């Protein structure tokens, strides 16, 4: 999973681990305690011998990461990702949140507002 936080003055990109040995991977982008946006991943892969061949009958190897905070709210508590993004725009100027190359949230200025 690739997540991009796009601000007026910077772009932050966060990636979970992915390599050719992975047979199954799991990633989560989650709001924790209403104030923390966290990215977590887990990888299950087969055991390989020195020639790179899968070892028959071997247990899958699990590599589980720890949640990594990638954004934090100081003055708001959000119930969901979209509310979190709106609050992060208000607090830090977030313009867009991309997940795997698709915009999940994008700030659109109110065309009728002047000031």
PDB file of C-alpha atoms in Angstrom:
ATOM      1  CA  UNK A   1       0.000   0.000   0.000  1.00  0.00           C
ATOM      2  CA  UNK A   2       1.300   3.403  -0.894  1.00  0.00           C
ATOM      3  CA  UNK A   3      -0.135   6.439   0.875  1.00  0.00           C
ATOM      4  CA  UNK A   4       0.626  10.034  -0.110  1.00  0.00           C
ATOM      5  CA  UNK A   5      -0.248  13.043   2.012  1.00  0.00           C
ATOM      6  CA  UNK A   6      -0.160  16.129  -0.183  1.00  0.00           C
ATOM      7  CA  UNK A   7       0.163  19.513   1.543  1.00  0.00           C
ATOM      8  CA  UNK A   8       0.693  22.943  -0.005  1.00  0.00           C
ATOM      9  CA  UNK A   9       4.398  22.853   0.933  1.00  0.00           C
ATOM     10  CA  UNK A  10       5.277  19.127   0.937  1.00  0.00           C
ATOM     11  CA  UNK A  11       4.333  15.633  -0.186  1.00  0.00           C
ATOM     12  CA  UNK A  12       4.794  12.737   2.216  1.00  0.00           C
ATOM     13  CA  UNK A  13       4.800   9.172   0.886  1.00  0.00           C
ATOM     14  CA  UNK A  14       4.560   6.072   3.050  1.00  0.00           C
ATOM     15  CA  UNK A  15       4.976   2.528   1.718  1.00  0.00           C
ATOM     16  CA  UNK A  16       4.413  -0.852   3.271  1.00  0.00           C
ATOM     17  CA  UNK A  17       6.948  -3.563   2.534  1.00  0.00           C
ATOM     18  CA  UNK A  18       6.452  -5.547  -0.654  1.00  0.00           C
ATOM     19  CA  UNK A  19       8.983  -7.853  -2.293  1.00  0.00           C
ATOM     20  CA  UNK A  20       9.014 -10.793  -4.671  1.00  0.00           C
ATOM     21  CA  UNK A  21       9.091 -13.383  -1.875  1.00  0.00           C
ATOM     22  CA  UNK A  22       5.714 -12.379  -0.465  1.00  0.00           C
ATOM     23  CA  UNK A  23       2.908 -14.805  -1.128  1.00  0.00           C
ATOM     24  CA  UNK A  24       0.320 -12.867   0.856  1.00  0.00           C
ATOM     25  CA  UNK A  25       0.473  -9.376   2.300  1.00  0.00           C
ATOM     26  CA  UNK A  26      -1.998  -7.422   4.388  1.00  0.00           C
ATOM     27  CA  UNK A  27      -1.966  -3.668   4.991  1.00  0.00           C
ATOM     28  CA  UNK A  28      -4.177  -1.351   7.007  1.00  0.00           C
ATOM     29  CA  UNK A  29      -4.587   2.400   7.060  1.00  0.00           C
ATOM     30  CA  UNK A  30      -6.524   3.090  10.244  1.00  0.00           C
ATOM     31  CA  UNK A  31      -7.679   5.893  12.535  1.00  0.00           C
ATOM     32  CA  UNK A  32      -6.575   5.069  16.095  1.00  0.00           C
ATOM     33  CA  UNK A  33      -8.180   6.799  19.083  1.00  0.00           C
ATOM     34  CA  UNK A  34      -9.681   9.372  16.711  1.00  0.00           C
ATOM     35  CA  UNK A  35      -6.426  11.342  16.552  1.00  0.00           C
ATOM     36  CA  UNK A  36      -3.839   9.134  14.824  1.00  0.00           C
ATOM     37  CA  UNK A  37      -3.640   7.922  11.207  1.00  0.00           C
ATOM     38  CA  UNK A  38      -1.634   4.684  11.242  1.00  0.00           C
ATOM     39  CA  UNK A  39      -0.270   2.394   8.540  1.00  0.00           C
ATOM     40  CA  UNK A  40       0.435  -1.268   9.327  1.00  0.00           C
ATOM     41  CA  UNK A  41       1.439  -4.263   7.229  1.00  0.00           C
ATOM     42  CA  UNK A  42       2.004  -7.984   7.566  1.00  0.00           C
ATOM     43  CA  UNK A  43       3.757 -10.320   5.152  1.00  0.00           C
ATOM     44  CA  UNK A  44       3.459 -14.109   4.887  1.00  0.00           C
ATOM     45  CA  UNK A  45       6.035 -15.809   2.715  1.00  0.00           C
ATOM     46  CA  UNK A  46       7.245 -19.305   2.004  1.00  0.00           C
ATOM     47  CA  UNK A  47      10.597 -20.563   3.283  1.00  0.00           C
ATOM     48  CA  UNK A  48      13.215 -20.864   0.506  1.00  0.00           C
ATOM     49  CA  UNK A  49      16.426 -22.915   0.232  1.00  0.00           C
ATOM     50  CA  UNK A  50      19.810 -21.446  -0.772  1.00  0.00           C
ATOM     51  CA  UNK A  51      18.885 -21.792  -4.478  1.00  0.00           C
ATOM     52  CA  UNK A  52      15.694 -19.788  -3.999  1.00  0.00           C
ATOM     53  CA  UNK A  53      13.347 -22.770  -4.245  1.00  0.00           C
ATOM     54  CA  UNK A  54      10.424 -23.182  -1.810  1.00  0.00           C
ATOM     55  CA  UNK A  55      11.113 -25.740   0.939  1.00  0.00           C
ATOM     56  CA  UNK A  56       8.405 -28.421   0.836  1.00  0.00           C
ATOM     57  CA  UNK A  57       6.465 -28.865   4.074  1.00  0.00           C
ATOM     58  CA  UNK A  58       8.028 -25.784   5.681  1.00  0.00           C
ATOM     59  CA  UNK A  59       5.923 -23.392   7.710  1.00  0.00           C
ATOM     60  CA  UNK A  60       5.136 -20.029   6.184  1.00  0.00           C
ATOM     61  CA  UNK A  61       7.178 -17.203   7.679  1.00  0.00           C
ATOM     62  CA  UNK A  62       5.165 -14.299   9.072  1.00  0.00           C
ATOM     63  CA  UNK A  63       6.654 -10.836   9.297  1.00  0.00           C
ATOM     64  CA  UNK A  64       4.348  -8.488  11.123  1.00  0.00           C
ATOM     65  CA  UNK A  65       5.102  -4.812  11.409  1.00  0.00           C
ATOM     66  CA  UNK A  66       4.049  -2.367  14.062  1.00  0.00           C
ATOM     67  CA  UNK A  67       1.532   0.388  13.345  1.00  0.00           C
ATOM     68  CA  UNK A  68       3.364   3.520  12.196  1.00  0.00           C
ATOM     69  CA  UNK A  69       1.730   6.867  12.837  1.00  0.00           C
ATOM     70  CA  UNK A  70       1.855   8.904   9.635  1.00  0.00           C
ATOM     71  CA  UNK A  71      -0.376  11.821  10.688  1.00  0.00           C
ATOM     72  CA  UNK A  72      -1.740  13.138  13.992  1.00  0.00           C
ATOM     73  CA  UNK A  73      -4.554  15.499  14.967  1.00  0.00           C
ATOM     74  CA  UNK A  74      -3.822  17.912  17.787  1.00  0.00           C
ATOM     75  CA  UNK A  75      -7.203  19.563  18.275  1.00  0.00           C
ATOM     76  CA  UNK A  76      -9.795  17.214  16.777  1.00  0.00           C
ATOM     77  CA  UNK A  77     -11.108  13.689  17.258  1.00  0.00           C
ATOM     78  CA  UNK A  78     -12.322  11.957  14.075  1.00  0.00           C
ATOM     79  CA  UNK A  79     -14.704   9.026  13.718  1.00  0.00           C
ATOM     80  CA  UNK A  80     -13.620   7.989  10.228  1.00  0.00           C
ATOM     81  CA  UNK A  81     -10.959   8.534   7.598  1.00  0.00           C
ATOM     82  CA  UNK A  82     -12.856  11.254   5.734  1.00  0.00           C
ATOM     83  CA  UNK A  83     -13.547  13.229   8.910  1.00  0.00           C
ATOM     84  CA  UNK A  84      -9.868  12.764   9.850  1.00  0.00           C
ATOM     85  CA  UNK A  85      -8.759  14.145   6.473  1.00  0.00           C
ATOM     86  CA  UNK A  86     -11.065  17.160   6.802  1.00  0.00           C
ATOM     87  CA  UNK A  87      -9.696  17.891  10.272  1.00  0.00           C
ATOM     88  CA  UNK A  88      -6.106  17.403   9.030  1.00  0.00           C
ATOM     89  CA  UNK A  89      -6.806  19.923   6.260  1.00  0.00           C
ATOM     90  CA  UNK A  90      -8.056  22.396   8.868  1.00  0.00           C
ATOM     91  CA  UNK A  91      -5.073  21.816  11.218  1.00  0.00           C
ATOM     92  CA  UNK A  92      -2.210  21.260   8.753  1.00  0.00           C
ATOM     93  CA  UNK A  93      -3.391  22.143   5.266  1.00  0.00           C
ATOM     94  CA  UNK A  94      -3.838  18.610   3.855  1.00  0.00           C
ATOM     95  CA  UNK A  95      -4.953  18.929   0.237  1.00  0.00           C
ATOM     96  CA  UNK A  96      -5.175  15.289  -0.830  1.00  0.00           C
ATOM     97  CA  UNK A  97      -4.765  11.732   0.457  1.00  0.00           C
ATOM     98  CA  UNK A  98      -3.833   9.140  -2.174  1.00  0.00           C
ATOM     99  CA  UNK A  99      -3.996   5.397  -1.564  1.00  0.00           C
ATOM    100  CA  UNK A 100      -2.429   3.152  -4.207  1.00  0.00           C
ATOM    101  CA  UNK A 101      -2.457   6.022  -6.701  1.00  0.00           C
ATOM    102  CA  UNK A 102      -6.118   6.963  -6.247  1.00  0.00           C
ATOM    103  CA  UNK A 103      -7.333  10.077  -4.463  1.00  0.00           C
ATOM    104  CA  UNK A 104      -9.281   8.995  -1.391  1.00  0.00           C
ATOM    105  CA  UNK A 105      -9.697  12.550  -0.107  1.00  0.00           C
ATOM    106  CA  UNK A 106      -9.232  15.818  -1.935  1.00  0.00           C
ATOM    107  CA  UNK A 107      -9.859  19.294  -0.597  1.00  0.00           C
ATOM    108  CA  UNK A 108     -11.945  21.333  -3.015  1.00  0.00           C
ATOM    109  CA  UNK A 109     -12.128  25.049  -2.184  1.00  0.00           C
ATOM    110  CA  UNK A 110     -15.598  26.562  -2.066  1.00  0.00           C
ATOM    111  CA  UNK A 111     -15.790  28.564  -5.299  1.00  0.00           C
ATOM    112  CA  UNK A 112     -18.451  30.888  -3.855  1.00  0.00           C
ATOM    113  CA  UNK A 113     -16.418  31.815  -0.781  1.00  0.00           C
ATOM    114  CA  UNK A 114     -14.392  35.000  -0.941  1.00  0.00           C
ATOM    115  CA  UNK A 115     -12.252  36.139   1.881  1.00  0.00           C
TER     116      UNK A 115
END
